[in-house]
């Protein structure tokens, strides 16, 4: 099997997680951001992640990939349903997270922006979605204040949860992994422990060493 991904993409992280958790081999292919032809030839649009299954067919959509791989063998990691409070939390933080991480992603050495053209394409697309990235980065302090109550909510939720891994972690961890690139963001002990535990279990690197 082949998994086509971008390194920065939280949806791609979901798909990468299930392979790491289940200790299943997969060839990861990091596409350049300006490569439209490859995903369009597979699924008719520019979107990742895409899984090329053993029969050669293509499966898009991150959680569909997670559930498909989870169904192949034991143990199961995508059990249960997404809790309403986690769905609400992820929607509440979405805008501020993208505003915090996107300017930093454009400055990082991800494989998908390893060429000048690919980086320019990503910056152009990100600017179109979020506005001037330099100005956005200047708003870091304000954005962190906006994020703080949501991080407190997550901290309290994780406190009562224990160390089970289920479908909710495929929502929470990719967001936190993205946030680990924000140098000025301090994580609570509880959240830091969670991030490290899931990163090690899923074999996904956090971004602290590239934080800006």
PDB file of C-alpha atoms in Angstrom:
ATOM      1  CA  UNK A   1       0.000   0.000   0.000  1.00  0.00           C
ATOM      2  CA  UNK A   2       0.993   3.608  -0.595  1.00  0.00           C
ATOM      3  CA  UNK A   3      -0.137   6.613   1.411  1.00  0.00           C
ATOM      4  CA  UNK A   4       0.051   9.982  -0.343  1.00  0.00           C
ATOM      5  CA  UNK A   5       0.358  12.814   2.169  1.00  0.00           C
ATOM      6  CA  UNK A   6       1.669  16.245   3.101  1.00  0.00           C
ATOM      7  CA  UNK A   7       3.758  16.400   6.274  1.00  0.00           C
ATOM      8  CA  UNK A   8       2.071  19.541   7.630  1.00  0.00           C
ATOM      9  CA  UNK A   9      -1.497  18.389   6.998  1.00  0.00           C
ATOM     10  CA  UNK A  10      -3.453  17.350  10.132  1.00  0.00           C
ATOM     11  CA  UNK A  11      -5.814  15.207   8.053  1.00  0.00           C
ATOM     12  CA  UNK A  12      -2.808  13.357   6.657  1.00  0.00           C
ATOM     13  CA  UNK A  13      -1.538  12.887  10.217  1.00  0.00           C
ATOM     14  CA  UNK A  14      -4.739  10.997  10.983  1.00  0.00           C
ATOM     15  CA  UNK A  15      -4.014   8.509   8.204  1.00  0.00           C
ATOM     16  CA  UNK A  16      -0.360   8.187   9.223  1.00  0.00           C
ATOM     17  CA  UNK A  17      -1.360   7.551  12.839  1.00  0.00           C
ATOM     18  CA  UNK A  18      -3.334   4.384  12.160  1.00  0.00           C
ATOM     19  CA  UNK A  19      -0.413   2.731  10.379  1.00  0.00           C
ATOM     20  CA  UNK A  20       1.929   3.603  13.239  1.00  0.00           C
ATOM     21  CA  UNK A  21      -0.459   2.442  15.939  1.00  0.00           C
ATOM     22  CA  UNK A  22      -1.111  -0.867  14.194  1.00  0.00           C
ATOM     23  CA  UNK A  23       2.566  -1.309  13.255  1.00  0.00           C
ATOM     24  CA  UNK A  24       1.634  -1.819   9.609  1.00  0.00           C
ATOM     25  CA  UNK A  25       4.102  -1.061   6.843  1.00  0.00           C
ATOM     26  CA  UNK A  26       3.089   1.490   4.242  1.00  0.00           C
ATOM     27  CA  UNK A  27       5.049   3.456   1.676  1.00  0.00           C
ATOM     28  CA  UNK A  28       4.551   7.129   2.465  1.00  0.00           C
ATOM     29  CA  UNK A  29       4.735   9.427  -0.549  1.00  0.00           C
ATOM     30  CA  UNK A  30       5.045  13.143   0.171  1.00  0.00           C
ATOM     31  CA  UNK A  31       3.663  15.059  -2.810  1.00  0.00           C
ATOM     32  CA  UNK A  32       4.840  18.548  -3.693  1.00  0.00           C
ATOM     33  CA  UNK A  33       2.235  21.194  -2.984  1.00  0.00           C
ATOM     34  CA  UNK A  34       2.137  22.325  -6.616  1.00  0.00           C
ATOM     35  CA  UNK A  35       1.539  18.780  -7.880  1.00  0.00           C
ATOM     36  CA  UNK A  36      -2.113  18.857  -8.872  1.00  0.00           C
ATOM     37  CA  UNK A  37      -1.897  16.180 -11.546  1.00  0.00           C
ATOM     38  CA  UNK A  38      -1.157  13.219  -9.277  1.00  0.00           C
ATOM     39  CA  UNK A  39      -4.146  13.492  -6.905  1.00  0.00           C
ATOM     40  CA  UNK A  40      -6.473  14.561  -9.721  1.00  0.00           C
ATOM     41  CA  UNK A  41      -5.504  11.460 -11.687  1.00  0.00           C
ATOM     42  CA  UNK A  42      -6.369   9.337  -8.653  1.00  0.00           C
ATOM     43  CA  UNK A  43      -9.565  10.823  -7.236  1.00  0.00           C
ATOM     44  CA  UNK A  44     -10.496  13.700  -9.553  1.00  0.00           C
ATOM     45  CA  UNK A  45      -9.398  16.558  -7.282  1.00  0.00           C
ATOM     46  CA  UNK A  46      -6.397  17.946  -5.416  1.00  0.00           C
ATOM     47  CA  UNK A  47      -6.845  16.546  -1.935  1.00  0.00           C
ATOM     48  CA  UNK A  48      -4.765  14.434   0.426  1.00  0.00           C
ATOM     49  CA  UNK A  49      -4.439  11.990   2.103  1.00  0.00           C
ATOM     50  CA  UNK A  50      -5.034   9.289  -0.482  1.00  0.00           C
ATOM     51  CA  UNK A  51      -4.448   5.604   0.186  1.00  0.00           C
ATOM     52  CA  UNK A  52      -3.582   3.342  -2.725  1.00  0.00           C
ATOM     53  CA  UNK A  53      -4.825  -0.036  -1.571  1.00  0.00           C
ATOM     54  CA  UNK A  54      -3.222  -3.362  -2.427  1.00  0.00           C
ATOM     55  CA  UNK A  55      -5.707  -3.896  -5.281  1.00  0.00           C
ATOM     56  CA  UNK A  56      -4.591  -0.591  -6.834  1.00  0.00           C
ATOM     57  CA  UNK A  57      -7.778   1.315  -6.007  1.00  0.00           C
ATOM     58  CA  UNK A  58      -7.664   4.695  -4.268  1.00  0.00           C
ATOM     59  CA  UNK A  59      -9.301   5.684  -1.008  1.00  0.00           C
ATOM     60  CA  UNK A  60      -9.449   9.376  -0.013  1.00  0.00           C
ATOM     61  CA  UNK A  61     -10.797  10.999   3.195  1.00  0.00           C
ATOM     62  CA  UNK A  62      -8.711  10.695   6.341  1.00  0.00           C
ATOM     63  CA  UNK A  63     -11.218   8.986   8.637  1.00  0.00           C
ATOM     64  CA  UNK A  64     -12.289   6.571   5.881  1.00  0.00           C
ATOM     65  CA  UNK A  65      -8.640   5.538   5.598  1.00  0.00           C
ATOM     66  CA  UNK A  66      -8.387   5.213   9.397  1.00  0.00           C
ATOM     67  CA  UNK A  67     -11.452   2.956   9.595  1.00  0.00           C
ATOM     68  CA  UNK A  68     -10.383   0.858   6.600  1.00  0.00           C
ATOM     69  CA  UNK A  69      -6.913   0.158   8.003  1.00  0.00           C
ATOM     70  CA  UNK A  70      -8.303  -0.397  11.492  1.00  0.00           C
ATOM     71  CA  UNK A  71     -10.645  -3.052  10.107  1.00  0.00           C
ATOM     72  CA  UNK A  72      -7.811  -5.162   8.706  1.00  0.00           C
ATOM     73  CA  UNK A  73      -6.628  -6.711  11.974  1.00  0.00           C
ATOM     74  CA  UNK A  74      -6.525  -6.445  15.754  1.00  0.00           C
ATOM     75  CA  UNK A  75      -6.138  -4.503  17.972  1.00  0.00           C
ATOM     76  CA  UNK A  76      -8.661  -1.803  17.111  1.00  0.00           C
ATOM     77  CA  UNK A  77      -7.770   1.840  17.652  1.00  0.00           C
ATOM     78  CA  UNK A  78     -10.615   3.725  15.948  1.00  0.00           C
ATOM     79  CA  UNK A  79     -13.364   2.389  18.166  1.00  0.00           C
ATOM     80  CA  UNK A  80     -16.293   4.361  19.501  1.00  0.00           C
ATOM     81  CA  UNK A  81     -17.749   7.615  18.305  1.00  0.00           C
ATOM     82  CA  UNK A  82     -16.422  11.146  18.377  1.00  0.00           C
ATOM     83  CA  UNK A  83     -17.644  12.694  21.615  1.00  0.00           C
ATOM     84  CA  UNK A  84     -19.809  15.801  21.117  1.00  0.00           C
ATOM     85  CA  UNK A  85     -17.497  17.849  23.344  1.00  0.00           C
ATOM     86  CA  UNK A  86     -14.479  16.896  21.204  1.00  0.00           C
ATOM     87  CA  UNK A  87     -16.312  17.700  17.986  1.00  0.00           C
ATOM     88  CA  UNK A  88     -17.336  21.059  19.471  1.00  0.00           C
ATOM     89  CA  UNK A  89     -13.780  21.687  20.686  1.00  0.00           C
ATOM     90  CA  UNK A  90     -12.194  20.909  17.325  1.00  0.00           C
ATOM     91  CA  UNK A  91     -14.584  23.269  15.547  1.00  0.00           C
ATOM     92  CA  UNK A  92     -14.012  25.990  18.141  1.00  0.00           C
ATOM     93  CA  UNK A  93     -10.211  25.908  17.784  1.00  0.00           C
ATOM     94  CA  UNK A  94     -10.052  25.382  14.020  1.00  0.00           C
ATOM     95  CA  UNK A  95      -9.841  29.010  12.904  1.00  0.00           C
ATOM     96  CA  UNK A  96      -7.337  30.173  15.513  1.00  0.00           C
ATOM     97  CA  UNK A  97      -5.144  27.098  14.992  1.00  0.00           C
ATOM     98  CA  UNK A  98      -4.909  27.688  11.251  1.00  0.00           C
ATOM     99  CA  UNK A  99      -4.082  31.342  11.835  1.00  0.00           C
ATOM    100  CA  UNK A 100      -1.304  30.386  14.249  1.00  0.00           C
ATOM    101  CA  UNK A 101       0.293  27.539  12.339  1.00  0.00           C
ATOM    102  CA  UNK A 102      -0.062  28.488   8.665  1.00  0.00           C
ATOM    103  CA  UNK A 103       2.500  31.341   8.639  1.00  0.00           C
ATOM    104  CA  UNK A 104       4.936  29.060  10.431  1.00  0.00           C
ATOM    105  CA  UNK A 105       4.297  26.132   8.103  1.00  0.00           C
ATOM    106  CA  UNK A 106       5.323  28.283   5.121  1.00  0.00           C
ATOM    107  CA  UNK A 107       8.711  28.889   6.800  1.00  0.00           C
ATOM    108  CA  UNK A 108       9.391  25.233   7.599  1.00  0.00           C
ATOM    109  CA  UNK A 109      11.286  22.608   5.583  1.00  0.00           C
ATOM    110  CA  UNK A 110       8.418  20.247   4.908  1.00  0.00           C
ATOM    111  CA  UNK A 111       8.943  17.903   1.923  1.00  0.00           C
ATOM    112  CA  UNK A 112       5.825  19.239   0.175  1.00  0.00           C
ATOM    113  CA  UNK A 113       7.397  22.713  -0.092  1.00  0.00           C
ATOM    114  CA  UNK A 114      10.955  21.607  -0.780  1.00  0.00           C
ATOM    115  CA  UNK A 115      11.097  23.341  -4.158  1.00  0.00           C
ATOM    116  CA  UNK A 116      10.705  27.055  -4.847  1.00  0.00           C
ATOM    117  CA  UNK A 117       7.613  26.522  -6.989  1.00  0.00           C
ATOM    118  CA  UNK A 118       5.946  24.306  -4.414  1.00  0.00           C
ATOM    119  CA  UNK A 119       6.636  26.773  -1.594  1.00  0.00           C
ATOM    120  CA  UNK A 120       5.316  29.660  -3.690  1.00  0.00           C
ATOM    121  CA  UNK A 121       2.175  27.664  -4.488  1.00  0.00           C
ATOM    122  CA  UNK A 122       1.589  26.916  -0.799  1.00  0.00           C
ATOM    123  CA  UNK A 123       2.166  30.523   0.244  1.00  0.00           C
ATOM    124  CA  UNK A 124      -0.186  31.769  -2.482  1.00  0.00           C
ATOM    125  CA  UNK A 125      -2.905  29.324  -1.471  1.00  0.00           C
ATOM    126  CA  UNK A 126      -2.475  30.065   2.223  1.00  0.00           C
ATOM    127  CA  UNK A 127      -2.540  33.829   1.669  1.00  0.00           C
ATOM    128  CA  UNK A 128      -5.722  33.487  -0.341  1.00  0.00           C
ATOM    129  CA  UNK A 129      -7.337  31.575   2.527  1.00  0.00           C
ATOM    130  CA  UNK A 130      -5.995  33.481   5.542  1.00  0.00           C
ATOM    131  CA  UNK A 131      -4.735  36.871   4.356  1.00  0.00           C
ATOM    132  CA  UNK A 132      -1.277  38.394   4.752  1.00  0.00           C
ATOM    133  CA  UNK A 133       0.768  35.758   6.583  1.00  0.00           C
ATOM    134  CA  UNK A 134       3.309  38.224   7.991  1.00  0.00           C
ATOM    135  CA  UNK A 135       0.539  40.281   9.545  1.00  0.00           C
ATOM    136  CA  UNK A 136      -1.082  37.121  10.828  1.00  0.00           C
ATOM    137  CA  UNK A 137       2.112  36.100  12.603  1.00  0.00           C
ATOM    138  CA  UNK A 138       2.184  39.482  14.354  1.00  0.00           C
ATOM    139  CA  UNK A 139      -1.167  38.564  15.922  1.00  0.00           C
ATOM    140  CA  UNK A 140       0.355  35.556  17.736  1.00  0.00           C
ATOM    141  CA  UNK A 141      -0.142  36.958  21.242  1.00  0.00           C
ATOM    142  CA  UNK A 142      -3.809  37.800  20.612  1.00  0.00           C
ATOM    143  CA  UNK A 143      -4.429  34.412  19.015  1.00  0.00           C
ATOM    144  CA  UNK A 144      -2.826  32.589  21.951  1.00  0.00           C
ATOM    145  CA  UNK A 145      -5.097  34.444  24.362  1.00  0.00           C
ATOM    146  CA  UNK A 146      -8.068  33.376  22.234  1.00  0.00           C
ATOM    147  CA  UNK A 147      -6.850  29.772  22.256  1.00  0.00           C
ATOM    148  CA  UNK A 148      -6.171  29.558  26.000  1.00  0.00           C
ATOM    149  CA  UNK A 149      -9.686  28.730  27.267  1.00  0.00           C
ATOM    150  CA  UNK A 150     -10.036  25.964  24.685  1.00  0.00           C
ATOM    151  CA  UNK A 151      -6.728  24.437  25.778  1.00  0.00           C
ATOM    152  CA  UNK A 152      -7.954  24.549  29.368  1.00  0.00           C
ATOM    153  CA  UNK A 153     -11.096  22.678  28.340  1.00  0.00           C
ATOM    154  CA  UNK A 154      -9.006  20.012  26.615  1.00  0.00           C
ATOM    155  CA  UNK A 155      -6.684  19.747  29.597  1.00  0.00           C
ATOM    156  CA  UNK A 156      -9.619  19.077  31.917  1.00  0.00           C
ATOM    157  CA  UNK A 157     -11.102  16.518  29.513  1.00  0.00           C
ATOM    158  CA  UNK A 158      -7.823  14.627  29.156  1.00  0.00           C
ATOM    159  CA  UNK A 159      -7.412  14.619  32.945  1.00  0.00           C
ATOM    160  CA  UNK A 160     -10.409  12.313  33.316  1.00  0.00           C
ATOM    161  CA  UNK A 161      -9.784  10.128  30.302  1.00  0.00           C
ATOM    162  CA  UNK A 162      -6.946   7.756  31.116  1.00  0.00           C
ATOM    163  CA  UNK A 163      -4.669   6.313  28.443  1.00  0.00           C
ATOM    164  CA  UNK A 164      -7.140   4.620  26.122  1.00  0.00           C
ATOM    165  CA  UNK A 165      -6.761   5.288  22.394  1.00  0.00           C
ATOM    166  CA  UNK A 166      -9.920   5.602  20.324  1.00  0.00           C
ATOM    167  CA  UNK A 167     -11.406   7.601  17.457  1.00  0.00           C
ATOM    168  CA  UNK A 168     -11.255  10.847  19.458  1.00  0.00           C
ATOM    169  CA  UNK A 169      -7.468  10.786  19.379  1.00  0.00           C
ATOM    170  CA  UNK A 170      -7.545  11.009  15.589  1.00  0.00           C
ATOM    171  CA  UNK A 171      -9.267  14.368  16.048  1.00  0.00           C
ATOM    172  CA  UNK A 172      -7.245  15.734  18.983  1.00  0.00           C
ATOM    173  CA  UNK A 173      -3.656  14.704  18.270  1.00  0.00           C
ATOM    174  CA  UNK A 174      -3.290  16.125  14.733  1.00  0.00           C
ATOM    175  CA  UNK A 175      -4.424  19.540  15.994  1.00  0.00           C
ATOM    176  CA  UNK A 176      -1.954  19.473  18.875  1.00  0.00           C
ATOM    177  CA  UNK A 177       0.810  18.280  16.566  1.00  0.00           C
ATOM    178  CA  UNK A 178       0.185  21.315  14.345  1.00  0.00           C
ATOM    179  CA  UNK A 179       0.298  23.598  17.382  1.00  0.00           C
ATOM    180  CA  UNK A 180       3.655  22.189  18.454  1.00  0.00           C
ATOM    181  CA  UNK A 181       5.227  24.419  15.778  1.00  0.00           C
ATOM    182  CA  UNK A 182       4.214  27.561  17.713  1.00  0.00           C
ATOM    183  CA  UNK A 183       7.248  28.479  19.806  1.00  0.00           C
ATOM    184  CA  UNK A 184       5.347  30.852  22.108  1.00  0.00           C
ATOM    185  CA  UNK A 185       2.700  28.299  23.062  1.00  0.00           C
ATOM    186  CA  UNK A 186       3.211  26.545  26.386  1.00  0.00           C
ATOM    187  CA  UNK A 187       1.403  23.250  26.854  1.00  0.00           C
ATOM    188  CA  UNK A 188       0.216  22.013  30.234  1.00  0.00           C
ATOM    189  CA  UNK A 189       1.950  19.002  31.745  1.00  0.00           C
ATOM    190  CA  UNK A 190      -1.133  16.915  31.071  1.00  0.00           C
ATOM    191  CA  UNK A 191      -1.378  17.882  27.403  1.00  0.00           C
ATOM    192  CA  UNK A 192       2.391  17.518  26.914  1.00  0.00           C
ATOM    193  CA  UNK A 193       2.250  13.995  28.309  1.00  0.00           C
ATOM    194  CA  UNK A 194      -0.644  13.172  26.000  1.00  0.00           C
ATOM    195  CA  UNK A 195       1.169  14.532  22.943  1.00  0.00           C
ATOM    196  CA  UNK A 196       4.325  12.556  23.712  1.00  0.00           C
ATOM    197  CA  UNK A 197       2.414   9.346  24.438  1.00  0.00           C
ATOM    198  CA  UNK A 198       0.394   9.433  21.208  1.00  0.00           C
ATOM    199  CA  UNK A 199       3.367  10.565  19.111  1.00  0.00           C
ATOM    200  CA  UNK A 200       5.437   7.613  20.326  1.00  0.00           C
ATOM    201  CA  UNK A 201       2.612   5.100  19.917  1.00  0.00           C
ATOM    202  CA  UNK A 202       1.717   6.337  16.423  1.00  0.00           C
ATOM    203  CA  UNK A 203       5.319   6.957  15.353  1.00  0.00           C
ATOM    204  CA  UNK A 204       4.553  10.559  14.350  1.00  0.00           C
ATOM    205  CA  UNK A 205       7.086  13.280  15.020  1.00  0.00           C
ATOM    206  CA  UNK A 206       6.035  16.404  16.869  1.00  0.00           C
ATOM    207  CA  UNK A 207       7.223  19.756  15.526  1.00  0.00           C
ATOM    208  CA  UNK A 208       8.893  21.277  18.579  1.00  0.00           C
ATOM    209  CA  UNK A 209      12.337  21.139  16.967  1.00  0.00           C
ATOM    210  CA  UNK A 210      11.018  23.302  14.107  1.00  0.00           C
ATOM    211  CA  UNK A 211       8.970  25.682  16.257  1.00  0.00           C
ATOM    212  CA  UNK A 212       8.958  29.323  15.205  1.00  0.00           C
TER     213      UNK A 212
END
